[in-house]
Amino acid sequence: MKFNTIFSCRVNVSVVYSPASHREFGHYSPSLSFHLSCTPSRAADMDLQCLIGMKFNDFVLMATDMSQLQRIMVQKSVAGEAGDTTQFAEYIAKNIQLYKMRNGYELSPSAAVHFTRHTLATHLRSREPYTVNLLMGGYDPKTEAAELFYMDFLGASVPVNFYGFGYGGMFTLSITDREYRPDMTEDEAYELMKKCISEVKRRFIVNLPKFRVRLISKDGLKDLPVIVAEGEAA
Amino acid sequence: MARRYDSKTTIFSPEGRLYQVEYAMEAIGHAGTCLGILAKDGIVLAAEKRNTNKLLDDVFLSDKIYKIDEDMACCVAGITSDANVLTNELRAIAQRHTLQFGEPIPCEQLIMRLCDIKQAYTQTGGKRPFGVSILYMGWDNRHGYQLYQSDPSGNYSGWKATCIGNSSTAAVSILKQEYKVGETDLHEALLLALKVMSKTLDMTKLNAEKLELATLVRKAEHTEIIVKPVEEVKKLIKEHEEREAAAEASKQDKSTPSTSKPKA
């Protein structure tokens, strides 16, 4: 059996739960640098969270708000959806891991996205559909390009340059439409993300003060400093 | 006595052998020869056709070489009906992978999956193993050109050049001597295949009607799997024979030197 020695590095899979506990960052082994963020997609919850992702030439930048949502305490039924996102993210993460264990090399980001979408779509018309929206981003060492995919709970999947989920995300789209350039450096991208987040603070009625930020590049996954939105609130 | 242990596939003999599997390999040893050679810039599969009755209607160009996927083809030796079932399964496995992952299945994964199925027939169910050995040629973006062989036991291995079927051991030993790692290009591989076939087949002269030749080459982000038409095979045979004649002639020259040397 031929082994590709480039990807024989240690396996590092962990699913990190944010304080609100119904959206996660998952990350996979460094060489694939995959990042999967889920939001539960029941209309009420979906809109109030903000999940932003942007793809540049060599890296992908993702941010998600860290605030605790009262919703999860008021509506117990949300726990179902909360369970969904965790369960789904872990299921995908572990299957990607299994592929790596079986074959000695990893799935490319586009193949992993295809697999995820296929899983979502298959479950859609079953008794137990997954209600999660995702942004999947990664760096493909083979093509030496960063990729970002939008996926929603109906099984639609599209490669995008940037996207924001939720009401907060809608405000960021206009900022990115204007300011985004694919050849930005990591610092410029971080500044752009800061601008997006301050726009959310300015326009959005729900207070989402803190955002966790992650960068995925060929060197792996990197946690960037938490962005605390500045500027006057809505 | 071996007899007591061969009727079921699922039991070992006291010496630790699975007789049914071995008998399956024996069946393959009587089948038409198939050989595969990995060249620098492509792969060659050559097969001996056994069904050459004039009355046969040639609906399929090839009865031993099958295309499995856009980037993979295989050549079978053994019971043809078993081979049909396996190639059908190979094609289904390949498409299921593409359905799930949106990309062509890497060669080794496909073979692993089929071999797991083959192995199941040697362990459970009380069914006999498949009486087929398969040579696979394929390309993927991870390991490039690859040549694999699988047998009824469910084992598989990657090869630079190998042979299955009738006279396969003789063919493999010739390949061992003649095959030059890293120096063989596609054309040389084709001629080498013909050479090995002519030495191991029970025929004095190679006949294009009795041979199948297929090549796999990667051209411009696209894989070409071609089963060579009879005319091209004839041309290659002619070239091979000319080479052989030239080699013979030069050997003759070398073997009569002493008469021309002056004596001291």
Coordinates of C-alpha atoms in Angstrom, one line a residue:
Chain A
M1 CA 0.0 0.0 0.0
K2 CA 1.5 3.3 -1.0
F3 CA 1.6 5.9 1.7
N4 CA 1.9 9.5 0.9
T5 CA 4.5 10.6 3.4
I6 CA 3.6 14.3 3.3
F7 CA 0.4 13.7 5.2
S8 CA 1.8 11.3 7.8
C9 CA 1.7 13.9 10.4
R10 CA -0.1 13.5 13.7
V11 CA -3.8 13.5 13.7
N12 CA -5.4 16.3 15.5
V13 CA -9.2 16.4 15.6
S14 CA -11.1 18.3 18.2
V15 CA -14.5 19.9 18.1
V16 CA -14.4 23.1 20.1
Y17 CA -17.6 24.3 21.6
S18 CA -18.2 28.0 21.9
P19 CA -19.9 29.2 25.1
A20 CA -23.3 29.4 23.5
S21 CA -22.8 25.7 22.8
H22 CA -24.9 25.4 19.8
R23 CA -22.4 26.4 17.2
E24 CA -19.0 24.8 17.0
F25 CA -15.7 25.3 15.3
G26 CA -14.4 21.9 14.4
H27 CA -10.9 21.5 13.1
Y28 CA -9.1 18.6 11.5
S29 CA -5.5 17.7 11.1
P30 CA -3.2 20.5 10.2
S31 CA -2.3 19.5 6.7
L32 CA -5.9 19.6 5.5
S33 CA -6.8 22.6 7.6
F34 CA -10.5 22.2 7.5
H35 CA -12.9 24.2 9.4
L36 CA -16.5 23.6 9.7
S37 CA -18.9 26.0 11.5
C38 CA -22.5 25.1 12.0
T39 CA -25.5 27.1 12.9
P40 CA -28.9 25.6 13.7
S41 CA -31.2 26.7 11.0
R42 CA -34.6 27.1 12.6
A43 CA -35.5 30.6 11.5
A44 CA -35.7 32.1 14.9
D45 CA -32.2 31.1 16.0
M46 CA -30.6 31.3 12.6
D47 CA -31.1 35.0 12.2
L48 CA -29.7 36.0 15.5
Q49 CA -26.4 34.4 15.2
C50 CA -23.7 35.7 13.0
L51 CA -21.3 33.5 11.2
I52 CA -18.9 35.1 8.7
G53 CA -16.4 33.5 6.4
M54 CA -14.1 34.9 3.7
K55 CA -11.7 33.2 1.3
F56 CA -8.5 34.8 0.0
N57 CA -5.8 33.4 -2.3
D58 CA -3.9 31.5 0.4
F59 CA -6.1 31.4 3.4
V60 CA -9.6 31.4 4.8
L61 CA -10.8 33.6 7.6
M62 CA -13.8 32.7 9.7
A63 CA -15.6 34.5 12.6
T64 CA -18.5 33.6 14.8
D65 CA -20.1 35.5 17.6
M66 CA -19.5 34.3 21.1
S67 CA -22.5 35.7 22.9
Q68 CA -24.8 33.6 24.9
L69 CA -28.2 33.5 23.5
Q70 CA -31.2 33.7 25.8
R71 CA -33.1 31.7 23.2
I72 CA -31.5 28.5 24.3
M73 CA -32.9 28.9 27.7
V74 CA -36.4 30.2 26.8
Q75 CA -37.2 27.6 24.2
K76 CA -36.2 24.1 25.3
S77 CA -37.1 22.7 21.9
V78 CA -34.0 24.5 20.6
A79 CA -32.0 21.8 22.3
G80 CA -33.0 19.5 19.5
E81 CA -31.4 21.8 17.0
A82 CA -28.5 22.4 19.3
G83 CA -28.0 18.6 19.3
D84 CA -28.2 18.6 15.6
T85 CA -25.3 20.9 15.0
T86 CA -23.0 19.1 17.4
Q87 CA -24.0 15.7 16.2
F88 CA -23.6 16.7 12.5
A89 CA -20.3 18.4 12.9
E90 CA -18.9 15.5 14.8
Y91 CA -20.3 13.0 12.3
I92 CA -18.6 14.8 9.4
A93 CA -15.4 15.3 11.3
K94 CA -15.1 11.7 12.3
N95 CA -15.9 10.5 8.8
I96 CA -13.2 12.7 7.4
Q97 CA -10.8 11.3 10.0
L98 CA -11.8 7.7 9.1
Y99 CA -11.1 8.4 5.5
K100 CA -7.6 9.6 6.5
M101 CA -7.0 6.5 8.7
R102 CA -8.2 4.1 6.0
N103 CA -6.3 5.6 3.1
G104 CA -3.3 7.3 4.5
Y105 CA -4.2 10.6 3.0
E106 CA -6.9 13.2 3.4
L107 CA -9.9 14.3 1.5
S108 CA -9.5 17.5 -0.4
P109 CA -11.7 20.3 0.8
S110 CA -14.0 20.1 -2.2
A111 CA -14.4 16.3 -1.8
A112 CA -15.2 16.7 1.9
V113 CA -17.7 19.4 1.1
H114 CA -19.3 17.1 -1.5
F115 CA -19.5 14.4 1.1
T116 CA -21.1 16.7 3.7
R117 CA -23.6 18.0 1.2
H118 CA -24.5 14.4 0.2
T119 CA -25.1 13.5 3.8
L120 CA -27.3 16.6 4.4
A121 CA -29.3 15.9 1.2
T122 CA -29.8 12.2 2.0
H123 CA -31.1 13.0 5.4
L124 CA -33.3 15.7 4.1
R125 CA -36.1 13.4 3.0
S126 CA -35.8 11.1 5.9
R127 CA -37.5 11.0 9.3
E128 CA -34.6 12.9 10.7
P129 CA -33.3 15.8 8.6
Y130 CA -30.3 17.8 9.8
T131 CA -31.2 21.5 10.3
V132 CA -27.8 23.0 10.1
N133 CA -26.2 25.7 7.9
L134 CA -22.5 25.5 7.3
L135 CA -19.6 27.3 6.1
M136 CA -16.8 24.9 5.2
G137 CA -13.4 26.4 4.5
G138 CA -10.0 24.9 3.9
Y139 CA -6.7 25.0 2.2
D140 CA -6.1 22.4 -0.5
P141 CA -2.3 21.6 -0.6
K142 CA -2.7 19.9 -4.0
T143 CA -4.1 22.9 -5.9
E144 CA -2.5 25.4 -3.5
A145 CA -5.6 27.4 -3.2
A146 CA -8.0 28.2 -0.4
E147 CA -11.7 27.2 -0.7
L148 CA -14.8 28.3 1.0
F149 CA -18.2 26.7 0.6
Y150 CA -21.7 27.8 1.7
M151 CA -24.1 25.0 2.6
D152 CA -27.6 25.2 3.9
F153 CA -30.0 22.8 5.6
L154 CA -31.7 22.1 2.3
G155 CA -28.5 20.6 0.8
A156 CA -27.5 23.5 -1.4
S157 CA -23.8 24.0 -1.7
V158 CA -22.0 26.7 -3.5
P159 CA -18.4 27.9 -3.5
V160 CA -18.2 31.5 -2.4
N161 CA -15.6 34.1 -1.8
F162 CA -17.3 35.3 1.4
Y163 CA -20.6 34.9 3.2
G164 CA -22.3 35.8 6.4
F165 CA -25.1 33.8 8.0
G166 CA -27.9 35.4 9.9
Y167 CA -29.1 39.0 10.1
G168 CA -25.7 40.1 11.3
G169 CA -24.3 38.4 8.2
M170 CA -26.6 40.4 5.9
F171 CA -24.9 43.6 7.1
T172 CA -21.5 42.3 6.5
L173 CA -22.2 41.4 2.9
S174 CA -22.4 45.0 1.9
I175 CA -19.0 45.7 3.5
T176 CA -17.4 42.7 1.9
D177 CA -19.0 43.5 -1.5
R178 CA -17.2 46.8 -1.4
E179 CA -13.9 46.1 0.3
Y180 CA -13.1 42.5 -0.4
R181 CA -10.1 41.7 -2.6
P182 CA -8.9 38.1 -3.1
D183 CA -5.2 39.0 -2.7
M184 CA -5.4 40.6 0.7
T185 CA -2.8 39.8 3.3
E186 CA -3.7 38.2 6.6
D187 CA -3.5 41.6 8.4
E188 CA -5.7 43.3 5.8
A189 CA -8.2 40.5 6.0
Y190 CA -8.3 40.8 9.8
E191 CA -9.0 44.5 9.4
L192 CA -11.8 43.7 7.0
M193 CA -13.3 41.3 9.5
K194 CA -13.1 44.0 12.1
K195 CA -15.0 46.4 9.8
C196 CA -17.7 43.8 9.2
I197 CA -18.1 43.2 12.9
S198 CA -18.3 46.9 13.8
E199 CA -20.9 47.2 11.1
V200 CA -22.9 44.4 12.9
K201 CA -22.5 46.3 16.1
R202 CA -23.7 49.5 14.5
R203 CA -26.7 48.0 12.6
F204 CA -27.9 44.9 14.4
I205 CA -30.3 45.2 17.3
V206 CA -29.0 42.2 19.1
N207 CA -25.8 42.8 21.0
L208 CA -23.1 40.6 19.7
P209 CA -20.0 42.1 21.2
K210 CA -17.4 39.4 20.8
F211 CA -16.3 37.3 17.8
R212 CA -14.0 34.4 17.8
V213 CA -11.8 34.5 14.7
R214 CA -9.9 31.6 13.0
L215 CA -7.5 31.6 10.1
I216 CA -6.9 28.5 7.9
S217 CA -3.9 28.3 5.7
K218 CA -1.3 25.9 4.5
D219 CA 0.3 26.1 7.9
G220 CA -2.9 24.9 9.5
L221 CA -5.4 26.4 11.8
K222 CA -4.6 29.5 13.8
D223 CA -6.7 31.3 16.4
L224 CA -6.6 35.0 15.9
P225 CA -7.3 37.5 18.7
V226 CA -11.0 37.8 19.6
I227 CA -12.5 40.8 18.0
V228 CA -14.5 43.1 20.3
A229 CA -16.6 45.3 18.2
E230 CA -15.9 49.0 18.5
G231 CA -17.9 52.0 17.6
E232 CA -21.4 53.1 18.5
A233 CA -24.1 50.5 18.9
A234 CA -27.4 50.5 17.1
Chain B
M1 CA -6.3 -36.4 3.5
A2 CA -6.9 -33.0 1.8
R3 CA -10.3 -34.1 0.4
R4 CA -12.0 -33.7 3.8
Y5 CA -11.2 -30.0 3.9
D6 CA -11.9 -28.8 0.5
S7 CA -15.6 -28.9 0.2
K8 CA -16.2 -25.8 2.3
T9 CA -14.4 -22.5 1.7
T10 CA -14.8 -21.5 5.3
I11 CA -12.6 -24.0 6.9
F12 CA -8.9 -24.3 7.2
S13 CA -7.0 -27.5 6.5
P14 CA -4.8 -28.9 9.3
E15 CA -1.8 -27.4 7.5
G16 CA -3.5 -24.0 7.6
R17 CA -4.5 -23.8 3.9
L18 CA -7.7 -22.7 2.3
Y19 CA -8.1 -25.3 -0.4
Q20 CA -11.0 -23.7 -2.2
V21 CA -9.0 -20.5 -2.7
E22 CA -6.0 -22.5 -4.0
Y23 CA -8.2 -24.4 -6.4
A24 CA -9.6 -21.1 -7.6
M25 CA -6.1 -19.9 -8.4
E26 CA -5.5 -23.2 -10.1
A27 CA -8.5 -22.5 -12.3
I28 CA -6.9 -19.2 -13.3
G29 CA -3.7 -20.9 -14.1
H30 CA -5.5 -22.5 -17.1
A31 CA -7.0 -19.3 -18.3
G32 CA -5.8 -16.9 -21.1
T33 CA -2.6 -15.0 -20.2
C34 CA -2.8 -11.3 -19.2
L35 CA 0.1 -9.1 -18.6
G36 CA 0.6 -5.6 -17.5
I37 CA 3.5 -3.3 -17.8
L38 CA 4.0 0.1 -16.1
A39 CA 5.8 2.6 -18.4
K40 CA 7.1 6.0 -17.6
D41 CA 4.4 7.7 -19.6
G42 CA 1.6 5.2 -19.5
I43 CA 0.5 1.6 -18.9
V44 CA 0.1 -1.4 -21.2
L45 CA -2.2 -4.4 -20.7
A46 CA -1.9 -7.3 -23.1
A47 CA -4.2 -10.3 -23.1
E48 CA -4.5 -13.6 -25.0
K49 CA -7.8 -14.1 -26.5
R50 CA -9.1 -17.6 -26.2
N51 CA -12.6 -17.2 -27.9
T52 CA -11.5 -16.8 -31.5
N53 CA -14.2 -18.8 -33.2
K54 CA -15.0 -17.3 -36.6
L55 CA -18.7 -17.6 -35.9
L56 CA -18.5 -15.3 -32.9
D57 CA -20.2 -12.0 -33.4
D58 CA -17.9 -9.2 -32.3
V59 CA -20.2 -7.0 -30.4
F60 CA -17.5 -6.1 -27.8
L61 CA -14.1 -5.1 -29.0
S62 CA -12.6 -6.8 -26.1
D63 CA -13.6 -9.8 -24.0
K64 CA -10.8 -9.6 -21.5
I65 CA -10.3 -5.9 -21.0
Y66 CA -12.9 -3.7 -19.4
K67 CA -13.1 0.0 -18.7
I68 CA -14.1 0.6 -15.1
D69 CA -14.0 4.3 -14.7
E70 CA -12.8 7.3 -16.6
D71 CA -9.3 6.7 -15.3
M72 CA -9.2 2.9 -14.8
A73 CA -9.4 -0.2 -16.8
C74 CA -8.8 -3.9 -15.9
C75 CA -8.0 -7.2 -17.5
V76 CA -9.4 -10.4 -16.2
A77 CA -8.1 -14.0 -16.2
G78 CA -10.4 -16.9 -15.2
I79 CA -14.0 -17.7 -15.3
T80 CA -15.7 -15.1 -17.5
S81 CA -19.0 -15.1 -15.8
D82 CA -17.4 -14.5 -12.4
A83 CA -15.4 -11.7 -14.1
N84 CA -18.5 -10.0 -15.3
V85 CA -20.0 -9.9 -11.8
L86 CA -16.8 -8.4 -10.4
T87 CA -16.4 -5.8 -13.1
N88 CA -20.0 -4.8 -12.7
E89 CA -19.3 -4.3 -9.0
L90 CA -16.1 -2.4 -9.7
R91 CA -18.0 0.1 -11.8
A92 CA -20.7 0.5 -9.2
I93 CA -18.1 1.1 -6.4
A94 CA -16.4 3.7 -8.5
Q95 CA -19.7 5.6 -9.2
R96 CA -20.8 5.4 -5.6
H97 CA -17.6 7.0 -4.6
T98 CA -18.0 9.8 -7.1
L99 CA -21.6 10.3 -5.9
Q100 CA -20.4 10.8 -2.4
F101 CA -17.2 12.7 -2.9
G102 CA -17.6 14.4 -6.2
E103 CA -14.3 13.1 -7.5
P104 CA -13.0 10.0 -9.2
I105 CA -12.1 7.2 -6.9
P106 CA -8.4 6.8 -6.3
C107 CA -7.2 3.5 -7.8
E108 CA -6.1 1.8 -4.6
Q109 CA -9.3 2.5 -2.8
L110 CA -11.3 0.9 -5.5
I111 CA -9.2 -2.3 -5.4
M112 CA -9.3 -2.4 -1.6
R113 CA -13.1 -2.3 -1.7
L114 CA -13.4 -5.1 -4.2
C115 CA -10.8 -7.2 -2.4
D116 CA -12.8 -6.9 0.8
I117 CA -15.8 -8.3 -1.1
K118 CA -13.6 -11.1 -2.5
Q119 CA -12.3 -11.9 1.0
A120 CA -15.8 -12.2 2.3
Y121 CA -16.4 -15.1 0.0
T122 CA -13.4 -16.9 1.5
Q123 CA -14.7 -16.6 5.0
T124 CA -18.5 -16.5 5.3
G125 CA -21.6 -17.6 3.5
G126 CA -20.5 -21.0 2.4
K127 CA -20.0 -19.7 -1.2
R128 CA -17.1 -20.5 -3.4
P129 CA -14.5 -17.7 -4.1
F130 CA -14.5 -15.9 -7.5
G131 CA -12.4 -17.8 -10.0
V132 CA -10.9 -14.6 -11.4
S133 CA -7.6 -12.7 -11.1
I134 CA -7.7 -9.2 -12.2
L135 CA -5.0 -6.8 -13.4
Y136 CA -5.9 -3.1 -13.0
M137 CA -4.3 -0.2 -14.7
G138 CA -5.2 3.3 -13.6
W139 CA -4.2 6.9 -13.0
D140 CA -5.1 9.2 -10.2
N141 CA -3.8 12.6 -9.1
R142 CA -2.1 11.2 -6.1
H143 CA 0.2 8.4 -7.3
G144 CA 0.0 8.8 -11.1
Y145 CA 0.1 5.7 -13.2
Q146 CA -0.5 2.5 -11.2
L147 CA -0.7 -1.2 -12.0
Y148 CA -2.3 -3.6 -9.5
Q149 CA -3.2 -7.3 -9.3
S150 CA -5.8 -9.0 -7.2
D151 CA -6.6 -12.7 -6.8
P152 CA -9.4 -14.9 -5.5
S153 CA -8.1 -14.7 -1.9
G154 CA -8.7 -11.0 -1.8
N155 CA -5.1 -10.0 -1.7
Y156 CA -3.8 -7.3 -3.9
S157 CA -0.5 -5.7 -4.7
G158 CA 1.0 -3.0 -6.8
W159 CA 3.3 -3.9 -9.6
K160 CA 5.7 -2.5 -12.1
A161 CA 5.1 -5.4 -14.4
T162 CA 3.3 -8.6 -13.9
C163 CA 1.4 -11.5 -15.5
I164 CA -1.6 -13.7 -14.6
G165 CA -3.1 -16.7 -16.3
N166 CA -1.5 -19.4 -18.3
S167 CA 2.4 -19.5 -18.1
S168 CA 2.3 -16.5 -15.8
T169 CA 5.4 -17.6 -13.8
A170 CA 7.5 -17.9 -17.0
A171 CA 6.3 -14.5 -18.1
V172 CA 7.1 -12.9 -14.8
S173 CA 10.6 -14.2 -14.8
I174 CA 11.2 -12.9 -18.4
L175 CA 9.8 -9.5 -17.3
K176 CA 12.1 -9.5 -14.3
Q177 CA 15.1 -9.7 -16.7
E178 CA 13.8 -7.5 -19.4
Y179 CA 11.9 -4.7 -17.7
K180 CA 14.0 -1.6 -17.0
V181 CA 12.7 0.4 -14.1
G182 CA 12.3 4.1 -15.0
E183 CA 13.6 3.6 -18.5
T184 CA 10.7 1.9 -20.2
D185 CA 8.4 4.2 -22.3
L186 CA 5.0 3.3 -23.6
H187 CA 6.3 2.1 -27.0
E188 CA 9.0 0.0 -25.5
A189 CA 6.5 -1.4 -23.0
L190 CA 4.2 -2.5 -25.9
L191 CA 7.1 -4.3 -27.7
L192 CA 8.1 -5.9 -24.4
A193 CA 4.6 -7.1 -23.9
L194 CA 4.6 -8.7 -27.3
K195 CA 8.0 -10.2 -26.7
V196 CA 6.9 -11.8 -23.5
M197 CA 3.6 -13.0 -25.0
S198 CA 5.4 -14.6 -27.9
K199 CA 7.7 -16.5 -25.6
T200 CA 5.1 -17.8 -23.2
L201 CA 2.1 -18.4 -25.5
D202 CA 1.7 -21.7 -27.2
M203 CA 2.1 -20.2 -30.7
T204 CA 5.1 -20.1 -33.0
K205 CA 4.1 -16.7 -34.4
L206 CA 2.1 -14.0 -32.8
N207 CA -1.3 -13.5 -34.3
A208 CA -3.0 -10.1 -34.0
E209 CA -6.4 -11.8 -33.9
K210 CA -5.5 -13.7 -30.8
L211 CA -4.1 -10.7 -28.9
E212 CA -5.6 -7.7 -27.2
L213 CA -3.6 -4.7 -26.4
A214 CA -4.8 -1.7 -24.4
T215 CA -3.0 1.4 -23.2
L216 CA -3.8 4.0 -20.7
V217 CA -2.2 7.4 -21.1
R218 CA -2.8 10.8 -19.6
K219 CA -3.2 13.6 -22.1
A220 CA -4.1 17.2 -21.3
E221 CA -5.9 16.6 -18.0
H222 CA -7.8 13.7 -19.5
T223 CA -7.2 9.9 -19.5
E224 CA -7.2 8.0 -22.7
I225 CA -7.9 4.3 -22.4
I226 CA -7.6 2.7 -25.8
V227 CA -8.0 -0.9 -26.9
K228 CA -5.7 -1.1 -29.9
P229 CA -7.5 -2.1 -33.2
V230 CA -6.3 -5.1 -35.0
E231 CA -4.4 -3.1 -37.6
E232 CA -2.3 -1.4 -35.0
V233 CA -1.6 -4.7 -33.3
K234 CA -0.4 -6.1 -36.6
K235 CA 2.0 -3.2 -37.1
L236 CA 3.4 -3.7 -33.6
I237 CA 3.8 -7.4 -34.2
K238 CA 5.7 -6.6 -37.4
E239 CA 8.0 -4.2 -35.6
H240 CA 8.6 -6.7 -32.9
E241 CA 9.5 -9.4 -35.4
E242 CA 11.9 -7.1 -37.2
R243 CA 13.6 -6.3 -33.9
E244 CA 13.9 -10.0 -33.1
A245 CA 15.3 -10.7 -36.5
A246 CA 17.9 -7.9 -36.1
A247 CA 18.8 -9.2 -32.7
E248 CA 19.3 -12.7 -34.1
A249 CA 21.4 -11.4 -36.9
S250 CA 23.7 -9.5 -34.6
K251 CA 24.0 -12.5 -32.4
Q252 CA 25.1 -14.6 -35.5
D253 CA 27.8 -12.0 -36.3
K254 CA 29.1 -12.2 -32.8
S255 CA 29.2 -16.0 -32.6
T256 CA 31.7 -16.4 -35.5
P257 CA 34.7 -14.2 -34.6
S258 CA 37.6 -16.7 -34.3
T259 CA 37.9 -17.5 -38.0
S260 CA 38.6 -13.9 -38.9
K261 CA 41.2 -13.3 -36.2
P262 CA 44.8 -13.6 -37.3
K263 CA 46.9 -16.3 -35.5
A264 CA 49.9 -15.3 -33.6

